[in-house]
XYZ file of C-alpha atoms in Angstrom:
689
model
C 99.979 70.051 104.511
C 101.107 68.912 107.789
C 97.993 68.504 110.123
C 99.919 70.509 112.931
C 100.391 73.361 110.719
C 97.406 75.835 110.802
C 97.627 78.321 107.517
C 94.375 79.860 108.125
C 95.377 81.500 111.226
C 98.261 83.220 109.482
C 95.498 85.760 107.778
C 95.032 88.858 109.544
C 92.290 91.148 109.512
C 92.901 94.492 107.910
C 91.599 98.165 108.395
C 94.199 99.658 105.856
C 95.334 98.168 102.586
C 98.293 95.630 102.882
C 101.781 96.724 102.114
C 101.747 95.273 98.515
C 98.384 96.590 97.171
C 99.598 99.922 99.243
C 102.825 99.581 96.679
C 100.498 98.906 93.680
C 97.880 101.796 93.726
C 101.143 104.404 94.887
C 102.649 103.146 91.483
C 99.447 103.323 89.826
C 99.587 99.315 88.696
C 96.331 99.342 89.910
C 93.899 101.414 88.751
C 90.080 101.855 87.770
C 91.079 100.748 84.354
C 93.344 97.637 85.179
C 91.674 94.519 87.254
C 93.434 92.926 89.888
C 93.058 89.267 91.121
C 94.137 88.389 94.736
C 95.835 85.064 94.895
C 95.270 84.273 98.704
C 93.239 87.097 99.611
C 92.287 85.871 103.208
C 89.770 87.771 104.728
C 89.166 89.569 101.723
C 89.921 93.081 103.280
C 92.154 94.237 100.413
C 89.375 93.399 97.879
C 86.453 95.295 100.347
C 89.074 98.452 100.345
C 89.806 98.084 96.599
C 86.207 97.954 95.167
C 85.250 100.877 97.735
C 87.294 103.044 95.221
C 85.700 101.726 92.527
C 88.495 98.876 91.111
C 87.413 95.876 89.855
C 88.980 92.699 91.883
C 88.478 89.307 92.667
C 90.240 87.122 95.135
C 90.861 83.403 95.668
C 91.981 81.832 99.310
C 91.946 77.872 100.141
C 90.665 78.649 103.667
C 88.205 81.329 103.157
C 87.491 81.556 99.628
C 88.192 77.864 98.479
C 85.456 77.974 95.852
C 86.285 81.208 94.136
C 87.591 80.797 90.383
C 90.985 81.811 89.872
C 90.819 84.578 87.090
C 93.626 85.556 84.565
C 93.948 89.414 85.046
C 95.905 92.202 84.337
C 97.289 92.609 87.545
C 97.906 89.510 90.283
C 98.545 89.765 93.781
C 100.677 87.044 95.927
C 100.624 88.679 99.084
C 102.410 87.149 102.181
C 101.135 83.615 101.080
C 104.716 82.117 100.101
C 105.872 82.374 103.194
C 103.227 80.173 105.139
C 103.517 77.255 102.674
C 105.782 74.797 104.537
C 106.045 72.465 101.644
C 108.671 73.755 99.208
C 107.195 72.085 95.917
C 104.172 73.618 96.780
C 105.367 76.601 97.271
C 106.793 76.943 93.804
C 103.616 75.511 92.301
C 101.738 78.408 94.025
C 103.957 80.806 92.529
C 104.032 79.637 89.276
C 100.279 79.212 89.228
C 100.021 82.971 89.906
C 102.497 83.838 87.521
C 100.312 82.103 84.686
C 97.267 84.275 85.934
C 99.131 87.279 85.579
C 98.641 89.080 82.235
C 100.721 92.191 82.827
C 102.191 92.394 85.896
C 102.500 89.722 89.266
C 103.305 91.196 92.947
C 104.643 88.874 95.165
C 105.210 89.855 98.936
C 106.873 87.964 101.650
C 108.245 88.350 105.014
C 111.758 89.281 105.320
C 114.319 89.420 108.109
C 115.451 93.141 108.825
C 117.775 92.432 111.835
C 120.229 89.986 112.929
C 117.644 89.194 116.243
C 115.980 85.549 115.202
C 114.835 85.035 118.551
C 113.410 81.742 120.389
C 111.854 80.267 117.124
C 111.820 76.459 116.436
C 113.439 75.597 113.002
C 110.987 73.717 110.816
C 112.080 72.492 107.452
C 113.553 76.053 105.913
C 111.444 77.897 108.062
C 109.965 78.474 111.572
C 107.020 77.383 113.648
C 105.482 80.191 115.457
C 103.565 79.690 118.661
C 100.202 79.949 117.262
C 100.716 76.864 115.010
C 101.672 78.904 111.859
C 104.584 78.369 109.530
C 106.769 81.258 108.548
C 109.391 81.160 105.944
C 111.514 84.207 106.288
C 113.815 85.369 103.591
C 116.450 88.189 103.656
C 115.533 90.514 100.633
C 118.290 89.223 98.362
C 117.092 85.474 98.796
C 113.484 86.317 97.831
C 114.463 88.176 94.689
C 116.716 84.951 93.927
C 114.026 82.665 94.694
C 111.446 84.301 92.410
C 113.768 85.033 89.299
C 115.032 81.413 89.522
C 111.445 80.010 89.747
C 110.030 82.110 86.948
C 112.910 83.306 84.807
C 112.161 86.701 85.023
C 113.945 89.922 86.354
C 111.852 91.489 89.559
C 111.954 95.119 90.636
C 111.610 95.903 94.611
C 108.862 97.693 95.163
C 109.076 97.743 98.890
C 111.248 95.529 101.747
C 109.890 92.201 100.661
C 107.659 92.963 98.002
C 108.751 92.796 93.943
C 106.980 93.121 90.966
C 107.470 90.573 87.858
C 106.341 92.038 84.317
C 105.288 90.421 81.407
C 104.027 93.590 79.759
C 107.136 95.068 78.572
C 105.353 98.464 77.644
C 103.837 98.649 81.525
C 107.497 97.468 82.909
C 109.351 100.653 80.368
C 106.478 102.902 82.053
C 107.052 101.807 85.382
C 111.060 102.334 85.211
C 110.798 105.461 83.668
C 108.793 106.955 86.376
C 111.218 105.742 88.969
C 114.382 107.564 87.382
C 112.778 110.515 85.455
C 112.083 113.570 87.326
C 110.011 116.523 86.683
C 111.353 119.465 84.675
C 109.999 122.949 84.608
C 109.620 124.170 81.084
C 112.088 127.103 80.285
C 110.049 130.243 80.880
C 109.450 132.736 77.754
C 111.489 135.662 78.113
C 110.469 137.841 74.868
C 107.048 138.005 72.987
C 106.940 137.573 69.210
C 104.024 138.146 67.155
C 103.992 134.606 65.109
C 104.532 132.878 68.546
C 101.452 134.761 70.108
C 99.285 133.801 67.061
C 100.333 129.777 67.394
C 100.400 129.911 71.277
C 98.240 126.807 71.827
C 100.221 124.288 69.752
C 103.713 125.723 70.437
C 102.992 125.617 74.202
C 101.880 121.890 73.685
C 105.532 121.458 71.933
C 107.097 122.875 74.729
C 105.627 120.574 76.993
C 106.467 117.728 74.859
C 110.495 118.800 74.491
C 110.329 119.475 78.173
C 108.930 115.708 79.024
C 111.476 114.194 76.374
C 114.609 116.494 76.624
C 114.555 116.194 72.523
C 112.656 117.368 69.838
C 109.717 114.241 69.381
C 109.234 112.336 66.602
C 106.137 113.031 64.661
C 104.187 109.604 66.457
C 105.407 111.090 69.757
C 103.622 114.360 69.728
C 99.575 114.462 69.228
C 99.660 117.553 67.526
C 102.034 117.359 65.558
C 100.032 117.627 62.362
C 98.974 121.157 62.810
C 102.340 122.396 63.695
C 103.879 120.747 60.739
C 101.219 122.444 58.640
C 101.981 126.132 59.832
C 105.527 125.932 60.409
C 106.683 123.164 58.082
C 108.670 121.062 60.579
C 108.642 120.458 64.066
C 112.535 121.635 64.046
C 111.451 124.826 62.487
C 108.947 125.423 65.180
C 111.487 124.556 67.754
C 113.493 127.336 66.403
C 110.870 129.684 66.916
C 110.422 128.390 70.579
C 114.338 128.975 71.406
C 113.913 132.538 70.039
C 111.346 133.512 72.615
C 113.100 131.382 75.378
C 116.795 130.749 76.566
C 118.947 128.048 74.606
C 120.936 127.837 78.107
C 117.663 126.647 79.457
C 116.896 124.211 77.199
C 120.414 122.503 77.411
C 119.667 122.152 81.105
C 116.520 120.348 80.279
C 118.411 118.065 77.572
C 121.317 117.457 80.235
C 118.888 116.156 82.908
C 117.107 113.896 80.557
C 120.003 112.319 79.635
C 121.373 112.099 83.359
C 117.829 110.313 83.892
C 118.969 107.992 81.378
C 122.216 107.442 82.689
C 120.786 106.731 86.299
C 118.408 104.048 84.759
C 121.421 102.218 82.781
C 123.615 102.067 85.516
C 121.155 100.871 87.983
C 119.779 98.174 85.370
C 123.162 96.630 86.115
C 121.465 95.627 89.561
C 119.828 93.054 87.481
C 120.139 92.544 83.856
C 120.503 95.319 81.864
C 118.623 95.091 78.599
C 119.666 94.829 75.292
C 118.950 97.502 72.974
C 116.500 95.824 70.738
C 114.680 95.352 74.507
C 114.461 98.972 75.019
C 111.038 100.407 74.046
C 111.027 102.479 71.038
C 111.220 106.039 72.844
C 114.392 104.768 74.943
C 116.108 103.811 72.023
C 115.057 107.333 70.317
C 116.603 109.050 73.853
C 119.734 106.716 73.580
C 120.533 107.676 70.042
C 119.684 111.454 70.711
C 121.544 111.809 73.760
C 124.620 109.458 73.521
C 124.751 108.770 69.435
C 125.322 104.806 70.362
C 123.726 102.220 73.116
C 127.544 101.403 73.686
C 128.347 104.958 74.556
C 125.930 105.115 76.870
C 126.155 101.891 78.912
C 130.049 103.229 78.711
C 129.248 106.279 80.650
C 126.458 104.445 83.156
C 129.310 101.835 84.123
C 131.510 104.323 84.858
C 129.084 106.205 87.465
C 128.164 102.935 88.635
C 131.955 101.903 89.555
C 132.784 105.726 91.031
C 129.324 105.249 93.081
C 131.316 102.272 94.766
C 134.459 104.628 95.908
C 133.836 106.110 99.290
C 135.879 109.021 98.484
C 134.017 109.740 95.226
C 130.787 109.678 97.605
C 132.019 111.804 100.072
C 133.145 114.287 97.607
C 129.797 114.361 96.033
C 127.982 114.886 99.455
C 130.143 117.993 99.926
C 129.543 119.608 96.699
C 125.848 119.186 96.653
C 123.726 122.182 96.558
C 121.038 120.252 98.192
C 121.236 118.725 101.804
C 122.166 118.970 105.172
C 125.813 118.189 105.118
C 126.625 116.317 108.806
C 130.364 115.192 109.923
C 129.398 111.915 108.504
C 126.247 112.193 106.061
C 123.988 114.118 103.625
C 120.368 114.383 104.656
C 117.828 115.128 102.305
C 114.111 115.403 101.873
C 112.671 112.263 99.645
C 111.070 114.847 97.611
C 114.467 116.111 96.271
C 116.389 112.949 95.661
C 116.025 112.981 91.898
C 117.937 116.552 91.748
C 120.693 114.906 93.169
C 123.529 114.756 90.931
C 123.846 111.542 89.222
C 126.630 109.895 91.142
C 124.540 110.572 94.089
C 121.021 109.112 92.673
C 123.071 105.792 91.605
C 124.507 105.565 95.054
C 120.940 105.798 96.638
C 119.455 104.377 93.970
C 121.426 101.004 94.462
C 119.605 100.903 98.253
C 116.178 101.581 96.592
C 117.221 98.794 93.911
C 117.613 95.934 96.708
C 114.846 97.183 99.023
C 112.448 99.202 97.294
C 110.512 102.196 98.524
C 110.048 102.622 102.362
C 106.516 103.270 103.738
C 106.389 106.533 105.375
C 110.118 107.311 105.252
C 110.319 111.048 104.100
C 114.039 111.689 104.673
C 117.011 110.084 103.320
C 120.798 109.868 105.091
C 123.147 109.373 102.543
C 126.249 108.027 104.862
C 129.381 109.974 103.519
C 131.959 107.139 103.676
C 130.569 103.749 105.395
C 128.479 102.552 102.534
C 125.229 102.828 103.753
C 121.626 104.359 102.889
C 119.131 105.267 105.843
C 115.343 105.746 105.481
C 113.801 107.986 108.435
C 110.427 108.584 109.362
C 109.743 112.070 110.275
C 105.863 112.407 110.814
C 106.354 116.417 112.265
C 109.044 117.580 109.802
C 106.425 120.189 108.698
C 105.229 121.622 111.612
C 107.738 121.072 114.347
C 110.881 123.509 114.056
C 113.100 121.186 115.134
C 111.665 117.596 114.845
C 112.941 114.040 115.877
C 113.226 110.896 113.220
C 110.583 108.266 114.801
C 111.681 105.060 112.848
C 114.665 104.291 110.420
C 115.379 101.614 107.766
C 119.409 101.079 107.244
C 120.801 99.381 104.281
C 124.295 98.296 104.229
C 125.349 98.113 100.520
C 128.532 96.549 100.997
C 126.853 93.477 102.856
C 123.456 93.906 101.736
C 122.244 93.736 105.260
C 118.629 95.832 106.501
C 118.116 96.660 109.752
C 115.193 98.362 111.314
C 115.024 100.670 114.136
C 112.120 102.309 116.563
C 113.817 105.446 117.459
C 110.728 107.305 118.783
C 111.069 106.330 122.405
C 114.853 107.756 122.929
C 115.172 109.996 126.127
C 117.295 112.477 124.782
C 117.485 112.217 120.890
C 119.122 114.549 118.586
C 116.560 116.966 116.969
C 116.897 118.271 113.124
C 118.112 121.613 112.241
C 118.338 123.420 109.113
C 115.657 121.960 107.320
C 115.378 124.112 104.674
C 118.792 122.789 103.285
C 116.760 119.532 102.875
C 114.293 120.729 100.538
C 114.831 122.270 96.940
C 115.052 126.019 96.398
C 111.763 126.377 94.754
C 109.879 124.186 97.571
C 106.856 126.487 98.976
C 108.042 125.300 102.563
C 111.856 126.420 102.224
C 111.187 130.203 103.086
C 109.521 129.691 106.261
C 112.203 127.169 107.427
C 115.008 129.370 106.227
C 113.595 132.163 108.305
C 114.102 130.117 111.268
C 117.915 128.952 110.386
C 118.968 132.585 109.997
C 117.645 133.358 113.283
C 119.581 130.733 114.947
C 122.488 131.293 112.964
C 122.663 135.046 114.136
C 121.551 134.391 117.915
C 124.611 131.523 118.317
C 122.145 128.601 118.580
C 123.798 126.395 115.757
C 127.019 126.949 114.069
C 128.436 125.805 110.839
C 129.989 122.322 110.842
C 127.949 120.929 113.520
C 126.124 117.862 113.802
C 122.554 117.824 115.370
C 122.375 118.369 118.737
C 120.311 116.498 121.219
C 117.184 117.645 122.841
C 118.779 118.484 126.179
C 121.399 120.694 124.633
C 118.836 122.619 122.855
C 116.641 123.107 125.715
C 119.848 124.294 127.722
C 121.324 126.853 124.869
C 117.447 128.231 124.524
C 117.466 128.737 128.509
C 121.138 130.503 128.779
C 120.174 132.769 125.526
C 116.670 133.567 126.735
C 114.746 132.362 123.575
C 112.218 129.726 122.879
C 110.413 128.544 119.642
C 107.042 129.990 118.652
C 106.198 127.939 115.658
C 109.439 128.226 112.850
C 110.390 131.653 114.776
C 112.748 132.379 117.488
C 111.373 134.852 120.186
C 112.676 136.057 123.595
C 111.487 133.934 126.209
C 109.375 135.730 129.083
C 110.495 133.295 131.780
C 114.395 132.892 130.652
C 115.156 131.824 134.456
C 112.891 128.881 134.345
C 114.368 125.154 134.037
C 113.905 123.799 130.172
C 110.699 122.180 129.816
C 111.141 118.403 130.121
C 109.398 116.514 127.631
C 108.000 113.240 129.097
C 108.002 110.059 127.322
C 104.671 108.588 126.067
C 102.821 105.391 126.746
C 102.734 102.822 123.808
C 100.536 103.980 121.176
C 99.654 101.126 119.646
C 98.248 99.363 123.275
C 97.328 103.023 124.837
C 99.330 101.914 127.914
C 103.118 100.568 128.759
C 106.628 101.853 128.234
C 108.560 100.665 125.124
C 112.432 100.087 125.023
C 113.248 98.944 122.353
C 111.367 96.110 120.316
C 109.807 95.291 123.891
C 106.946 96.683 125.887
C 106.437 96.515 129.762
C 102.726 97.000 131.336
C 101.572 96.344 134.891
C 99.541 93.357 135.213
C 96.777 94.990 135.538
C 96.309 96.027 132.253
C 97.938 92.826 130.893
C 94.537 92.333 128.541
C 96.116 94.690 126.046
C 98.778 92.058 125.269
C 96.095 89.718 124.337
C 96.906 86.269 123.341
C 100.562 86.493 123.835
C 100.195 86.915 127.530
C 97.413 84.426 127.918
C 99.491 81.643 126.014
C 102.754 82.374 127.788
C 100.675 82.589 131.475
C 99.522 79.266 131.208
C 103.084 77.757 131.588
C 103.846 79.556 134.681
C 104.412 77.576 137.883
C 101.573 77.427 140.466
C 101.791 80.304 142.653
C 104.204 82.230 140.929
C 103.648 86.011 141.720
C 104.495 88.809 139.460
C 103.910 92.528 138.810
C 104.910 93.641 135.289
C 104.921 91.606 132.302
C 107.598 92.140 129.179
C 106.550 91.584 125.490
C 109.394 91.074 123.078
C 107.798 91.876 120.048
C 110.843 91.118 118.211
C 111.131 87.506 119.300
C 107.849 86.531 121.047
C 109.442 85.967 124.627
C 107.278 87.105 127.194
C 108.829 87.869 130.723
C 106.663 88.088 133.978
C 108.677 89.812 136.708
C 107.999 90.353 140.236
C 108.754 93.768 141.778
C 107.690 93.858 145.392
C 107.878 97.856 145.709
C 106.163 98.637 142.884
C 103.380 100.633 144.464
C 105.772 102.350 147.352
C 109.166 103.272 145.715
C 109.865 105.556 142.918
C 111.582 103.265 140.830
C 110.982 100.127 142.058
C 113.612 97.361 141.693
C 113.008 94.007 140.036
C 112.688 90.906 142.008
C 112.296 87.080 140.571
C 111.355 86.926 137.127
C 110.188 84.099 134.698
C 110.888 84.509 130.742
C 108.372 82.262 128.613
C 110.054 81.636 125.012
C 108.037 81.496 121.555
C 108.530 77.954 121.726
C 106.705 77.413 125.321
C 109.836 76.784 127.017
C 110.444 78.534 130.563
C 113.180 80.010 132.441
C 113.143 81.037 136.020
C 115.731 83.599 137.184
C 116.327 85.022 140.634
C 116.085 88.279 141.751
C 119.958 89.926 141.367
C 121.733 91.502 144.598
C 122.058 94.598 142.544
C 118.796 94.837 141.323
C 117.295 96.444 137.838
C 114.977 99.399 138.554
C 112.111 100.776 136.452
C 111.647 104.789 135.617
C 108.683 106.272 134.434
C 106.512 103.705 136.291
C 103.315 105.511 135.427
C 103.990 104.642 131.717
C 102.804 101.026 132.917
C 99.618 101.742 134.194
C 96.786 104.261 132.703
C 95.918 107.290 134.328
C 93.139 105.983 136.523
C 95.472 103.469 138.486
C 95.109 103.473 142.182
C 98.345 101.705 143.621
C 100.113 105.186 143.723
C 99.638 108.730 142.668
C 100.190 108.603 138.970
C 100.723 112.618 138.911
C 103.231 112.507 141.542
C 105.333 109.906 139.571
C 105.266 111.908 136.704
C 106.701 114.854 138.243
C 109.500 112.428 139.881
C 110.371 111.841 136.067
C 110.434 115.362 135.100
C 112.653 116.026 138.207
C 115.337 113.587 137.692
C 115.205 114.087 133.475
C 115.892 117.715 133.974
C 119.110 116.856 135.980
C 122.508 117.294 133.705
C 125.650 114.689 133.678
C 123.486 111.552 134.367
C 124.527 108.587 132.658
C 121.834 107.328 131.038
C 123.760 103.947 130.443
C 123.943 103.161 134.128
C 120.564 104.489 135.428
C 119.050 101.265 135.374
C 121.165 99.990 138.109
C 119.881 100.424 141.620
C 123.202 100.591 142.849
C 124.194 103.829 140.647
C 121.029 105.492 140.905
C 120.700 105.466 144.127
C 124.807 106.771 144.848
C 124.622 109.146 142.050
C 120.972 110.626 141.214
C 118.623 110.453 144.397
C 121.187 112.601 146.524
C 120.826 115.272 143.613
C 117.051 114.972 143.747
C 116.629 115.773 146.974
C 119.231 118.729 146.824
C 116.286 120.155 144.195
C 115.555 123.831 145.612
C 111.587 123.107 145.160
C 111.977 120.085 147.512
C 113.017 120.405 151.301
C 113.686 116.785 151.992
C 117.284 116.569 153.304
C 120.039 114.025 153.740
C 121.082 112.472 156.906
C 124.299 114.448 156.782
C 122.593 117.661 156.210
C 120.145 117.256 158.991
C 122.812 116.308 161.649
C 124.878 119.187 160.639
C 121.373 121.631 160.927
C 120.095 120.035 164.191
C 124.063 119.273 165.848
C 122.829 115.825 166.211
C 125.025 112.413 166.541
C 123.952 109.581 164.183
C 122.558 107.915 167.033
C 120.677 110.686 168.124
C 118.971 111.274 164.689
C 118.232 107.698 164.513
C 116.334 107.586 168.097
C 114.443 110.926 166.803
C 113.499 109.034 164.033
C 112.190 106.009 165.699
C 110.491 108.115 168.122
C 108.474 109.931 165.062
C 110.049 113.310 166.563
C 111.121 114.084 162.811
C 109.383 113.687 159.473
C 111.154 111.263 157.449
C 111.155 108.766 154.423
C 113.144 106.266 152.686
C 114.521 106.796 149.536
C 116.283 103.328 148.016
C 118.476 102.583 150.996
C 118.710 106.255 152.146
C 116.549 108.154 154.842
C 115.430 111.729 153.746
C 114.281 114.055 156.780
C 112.082 117.197 156.534
C 113.361 119.346 159.792
C 110.675 121.248 161.873
C 110.238 124.658 160.156
C 111.293 126.304 163.103
C 114.898 125.249 162.990
């Protein structure tokens, strides 16, 4: 290891499980019955958390637990280790050592690139050096998979972005795959009573559960209660004949069809890696193939046809339009993640291709299937259940044609689209659906939403509700008691991660009084500033590590302070100085940059200023960052607000019948109350006038 590389600094303290451990717990690979070994455990926070849950686990780390033995275990975790090893040969050796210790499954996690922004990192070997002296090897999702499969000669299965499972135990692999592609099916209801059925209800109900699970009649070794059933009825087939008399043949055909579709989806998506030979399938899968398709060849041909159709945008568009589940928008179909297995096989395969590439996206509870553009998006909507019209806060998008991955933080948008018709995103039997559906019917009835519309923005919703005289009370539409009031403006929030600061995209802006919240990032960059450099605001770009120091001479005095000279310190330590622009950028919501107790200006008054301009319509949000547009197009409209009696120069001259020079003399003599707004003067004339 190069002396300049400080690997131990890459280990971070955790208050919750790391992503790979979360995945293994979720997928029931790490359980109280299965020991885990953490190869490269860092400070050991994952081990502490698992042990508190009654899970036996051990760990080794060359920096923090160098003397701990490397123990062969059913589950081995190699979490975010490969990406900090700068030596290519050592990286490969570490991977193979971890694989040798894995008795059943190895979980490998590494940092991946999820956007096109590489920032100002310095190239070092096949990775980058970070500003704190650690090495990081960044992979794309496809590169990581290829590297693991080439090094180990084994097929990999994605669990999440940058997380893969490699199975040594074939039975555990089959169980894992079955859980991914098999949906939960309710057993057919009994429609008539029969004396003989009632006499043997216990064993026959158990047989119903087994047939529902398999979609076919079980073999005796697949059903624990087969002996008592055969003893009473002579065979499982005869027992099932009785079951069919008290249920519905149509229901059993649906069960069979659904289980055969599950198998087709699995075989189609198996082509994403290497489809197993028939002899490599578990005995259960072999029996499924024979029961549903007669031969493996027939099953694979049907699966291939579905996979081929999944690559046709017109087929996907048609499938979205006919789907009985989902909120259909002009360019997409939105569903809740709990119903993806209820989509028709073609859409399950289409979405499954994205999941086979990226794995499961943490915190994503909505899926957006793009109808014609070849993309699938996974979105986080934390208030889906509680908010009648929630917003999404994060999006992970996969371009299936190019296998590109993008991540977007969307919570801070000024005027985001609000979700509607949430009931359509859920299954018919979902207990939440009735409440959501009642609201949807009310909104259709009163003309707030219309068939074929895309999602409406927050501003449009507020305007429509005000115009029609309604408001929301939970998931009910009620007549508003203040129909003449302006729509309520929802102010942005300070950065939740830091407790202070304004987040714009991947960057956070804070006033220098609160720069400590940025910790070592700003401390390291600040040391490179020229002596005497004055700054007011710090911008930390979390995507590329750059830190900007910005002088704002009127930060405390102007409602929207303007930017002056600024310095950008890149993550490699280099610095570039910039002069103030002739048409400077300005900052809105300056109160976000500071805490509530800031003394430089009236924080509450600044928040009122934000609410005032956000309530204006026809403001071009793409131009408001420039002082020229703001002062010309927005500020005059703010001064015309009925609750504000400050007037523009032209209006005061007309009201008081003054020339421009006379108005200036009165201002200079202190005979008129005035203030400066941008480059304009505003006046409050005497009440008697």
